[in-house]
CSV table of C-alpha atoms in Angstrom, one decimal:
chain,number,residue,atom,x,y,z
A,1,ALA,CA,-0.1,0.0,-0.1
A,2,VAL,CA,0.9,3.7,-0.5
A,3,ALA,CA,-0.6,6.4,1.5
A,4,VAL,CA,-1.0,9.9,0.0
A,5,GLU,CA,-0.7,12.9,2.5
A,6,THR,CA,-1.9,16.2,0.9
A,7,SER,CA,-1.9,18.5,4.1
A,8,THR,CA,0.2,21.6,4.6
A,9,ILE,CA,2.3,20.3,7.2
A,10,GLY,CA,6.0,20.4,8.0
A,11,PRO,CA,8.5,18.0,6.3
A,12,ALA,CA,9.5,16.6,9.9
A,13,ALA,CA,6.0,15.6,10.4
A,14,VAL,CA,5.9,13.8,7.0
A,15,GLU,CA,9.0,12.1,7.7
A,16,TRP,CA,7.8,10.8,11.2
A,17,LEU,CA,4.6,9.7,9.5
A,18,ALA,CA,6.6,7.8,6.7
A,19,THR,CA,8.6,6.1,9.4
A,20,ARG,CA,5.5,4.8,11.2
A,21,LEU,CA,3.9,3.6,7.9
A,22,GLY,CA,7.1,2.1,6.6
A,23,ALA,CA,7.3,0.0,9.7
A,24,GLY,CA,3.9,-1.7,8.6
A,25,GLY,CA,5.0,-2.0,5.0
A,26,CYS,CA,3.1,1.0,3.7
A,27,GLY,CA,4.8,3.7,1.5
A,28,LEU,CA,4.0,7.4,1.8
A,29,VAL,CA,3.9,10.1,-0.9
A,30,ASP,CA,3.6,13.7,0.4
A,31,ALA,CA,1.8,15.4,-2.1
A,32,PRO,CA,0.5,18.8,-1.0
A,33,VAL,CA,-1.3,21.0,-3.7
A,34,SER,CA,-1.4,24.6,-5.0
A,35,GLY,CA,-4.2,26.1,-6.4
A,36,GLY,CA,-7.6,27.5,-5.5
A,37,VAL,CA,-11.0,25.9,-5.1
A,38,ALA,CA,-11.8,26.3,-8.8
A,39,LEU,CA,-8.6,24.5,-9.9
A,40,ALA,CA,-9.4,21.7,-7.3
A,41,ALA,CA,-12.9,21.2,-8.9
A,42,SER,CA,-11.6,21.1,-12.4
A,43,GLY,CA,-8.6,18.9,-11.6
A,44,GLY,CA,-6.2,21.7,-12.3
A,45,LEU,CA,-4.1,21.7,-9.1
A,46,THR,CA,-0.3,21.8,-9.1
A,47,ILE,CA,0.9,18.8,-7.1
A,48,MET,CA,4.3,18.9,-5.2
A,49,ALA,CA,5.3,15.4,-4.5
A,50,GLY,CA,7.9,13.7,-2.3
A,51,GLY,CA,8.6,9.9,-2.0
A,52,THR,CA,10.4,7.2,-3.8
A,53,ALA,CA,9.8,7.2,-7.7
A,54,ALA,CA,8.1,3.9,-7.6
A,55,ASP,CA,5.6,5.2,-5.0
A,56,VAL,CA,4.8,8.4,-6.9
A,57,GLU,CA,4.3,6.4,-10.1
A,58,ARG,CA,2.1,4.0,-8.2
A,59,VAL,CA,-0.2,6.7,-7.1
A,60,ARG,CA,0.1,8.9,-10.2
A,61,PRO,CA,-3.5,7.9,-11.4
A,62,VAL,CA,-5.0,9.3,-8.1
A,63,LEU,CA,-2.8,12.5,-8.3
A,64,ASP,CA,-3.7,12.9,-12.0
A,65,ALA,CA,-7.4,13.0,-11.2
A,66,ILE,CA,-6.9,16.2,-8.9
A,67,GLY,CA,-4.1,17.7,-10.7
A,68,SER,CA,-2.9,19.0,-14.2
A,69,THR,CA,0.9,19.3,-13.2
A,70,LEU,CA,2.9,16.9,-11.0
A,71,PHE,CA,6.4,17.6,-9.7
A,72,HIS,CA,8.3,14.8,-8.2
A,73,LEU,CA,10.8,16.8,-6.1
A,74,GLY,CA,12.6,14.1,-4.3
A,75,PRO,CA,12.3,11.9,-1.1
A,76,VAL,CA,9.6,11.9,1.4
A,77,GLY,CA,9.4,15.5,2.9
A,78,SER,CA,10.3,17.2,-0.3
A,79,GLY,CA,6.6,18.1,-1.2
A,80,ALA,CA,6.0,19.4,2.2
A,81,THR,CA,9.1,21.5,1.9
A,82,MET,CA,7.9,22.8,-1.6
A,83,LYS,CA,4.5,23.6,-0.3
A,84,LEU,CA,6.0,25.8,2.4
A,85,ALA,CA,8.3,27.6,0.1
A,86,VAL,CA,5.2,28.2,-2.3
A,87,ASN,CA,3.2,29.5,0.6
A,88,SER,CA,5.8,31.7,1.7
A,89,ILE,CA,5.6,33.4,-1.7
A,90,ILE,CA,1.7,33.3,-1.7
A,91,HIS,CA,1.5,35.0,1.8
A,92,GLY,CA,4.0,37.7,0.5
A,93,LEU,CA,2.0,38.2,-2.7
A,94,ASN,CA,-1.1,38.7,-0.6
A,95,ALA,CA,0.4,41.4,1.6
A,96,ALA,CA,1.9,43.1,-1.5
A,97,VAL,CA,-1.1,43.2,-3.5
A,98,SER,CA,-3.1,44.4,-0.6
A,99,GLU,CA,-0.7,47.2,0.3
A,100,ALA,CA,-0.1,48.3,-3.4
A,101,LEU,CA,-3.8,48.6,-3.9
A,102,VAL,CA,-4.3,50.7,-0.9
A,103,LEU,CA,-1.3,52.8,-2.0
A,104,ALA,CA,-2.9,53.3,-5.6
A,105,GLU,CA,-6.3,54.1,-4.1
A,106,SER,CA,-5.0,56.5,-1.5
A,107,ALA,CA,-3.4,58.4,-4.4
A,108,GLY,CA,-6.5,58.6,-6.2
A,109,VAL,CA,-6.3,55.6,-8.7
A,110,GLU,CA,-9.6,53.7,-9.0
A,111,ARG,CA,-9.2,50.1,-7.6
A,112,SER,CA,-10.2,48.3,-10.8
A,113,ALA,CA,-7.8,50.4,-12.8
A,114,ALA,CA,-5.1,49.7,-10.5
A,115,TYR,CA,-5.8,45.9,-10.7
A,116,GLU,CA,-5.9,45.9,-14.4
A,117,VAL,CA,-2.2,47.2,-14.5
A,118,PHE,CA,-1.3,44.6,-11.8
A,119,ALA,CA,-2.8,42.0,-14.2
A,120,SER,CA,-1.2,43.3,-17.3
A,121,SER,CA,2.2,43.8,-15.9
A,122,ALA,CA,5.2,42.0,-14.4
A,123,THR,CA,3.1,41.4,-11.2
A,124,ALA,CA,0.6,39.3,-13.1
A,125,ALA,CA,1.4,36.0,-11.3
A,126,PRO,CA,-1.5,33.2,-11.4
A,127,PHE,CA,-2.4,34.1,-7.8
A,128,VAL,CA,-2.9,37.9,-8.7
A,129,LEU,CA,-5.1,36.7,-11.7
A,130,TYR,CA,-7.4,34.3,-10.0
A,131,LYS,CA,-7.8,36.5,-6.9
A,132,ARG,CA,-8.8,39.5,-8.8
A,133,ALA,CA,-12.5,39.4,-7.7
A,134,ALA,CA,-11.7,39.1,-4.1
A,135,PHE,CA,-9.2,42.0,-4.1
A,136,GLU,CA,-11.5,44.3,-6.2
A,137,HIS,CA,-14.5,43.4,-4.1
A,138,PRO,CA,-13.5,42.1,-0.7
A,139,GLU,CA,-16.9,42.7,0.7
A,140,GLN,CA,-18.3,40.1,-1.7
A,141,ALA,CA,-15.5,37.5,-1.3
A,142,ASP,CA,-15.7,34.2,0.8
A,143,VAL,CA,-13.0,33.7,3.2
A,144,ALA,CA,-10.6,31.5,1.2
A,145,PHE,CA,-7.7,31.3,3.7
A,146,SER,CA,-8.3,32.0,7.3
A,147,LEU,CA,-5.7,34.0,9.3
A,148,ASP,CA,-5.3,31.2,11.7
A,149,LEU,CA,-4.2,28.9,8.8
A,150,VAL,CA,-1.8,31.6,7.5
A,151,GLY,CA,-0.2,31.7,11.1
A,152,LYS,CA,0.2,28.0,11.1
A,153,ASP,CA,1.8,28.2,7.7
A,154,LEU,CA,4.2,31.1,8.9
A,155,ASP,CA,5.1,29.0,11.9
A,156,LEU,CA,5.9,26.0,9.8
A,157,ILE,CA,7.9,28.2,7.5
A,158,LEU,CA,9.9,29.5,10.3
A,159,ALA,CA,10.5,26.1,11.8
A,160,LEU,CA,11.7,24.9,8.4
A,161,ALA,CA,14.0,28.0,8.1
A,162,GLU,CA,15.5,27.2,11.5
A,163,ARG,CA,15.9,23.4,10.9
A,164,THR,CA,17.7,24.0,7.6
A,165,GLY,CA,19.7,27.2,8.7
A,166,ALA,CA,18.0,29.4,6.1
A,167,PRO,CA,17.6,33.0,7.1
């Protein structure tokens, strides 16, 4: 058997889980995903997988059902590591876009016009594009990522940085 773990957790937790599962003869692929709810519904998520090549190939049909892009990044824990790196960028982008919109609006630029520039310039990352409605009309947007989960991610990112000696 091969278990697939898709949570946003630290690589140390994934490695702990892999050891326990391995003792019972079960492999593990850590395969956290990136993308919003719409991409999940359409099977268009990006999957960041860690595990043996054989285990990743064994679960590929399951992963292909939820994602359009699969990166096998190395041993167990690599997927979790990459997910934290991606979320580090996402959380930074979220703050930067918010602050830039406030800056533009405070200086008299209409919000939709400012966002059109963001979406058409070097800042047009996929996150900026698919979060447009939420930034332009925050009063109508559902909460897609709660602050307690952001805090959890930032704690995991800091723990990984400390573990690896990264500043």
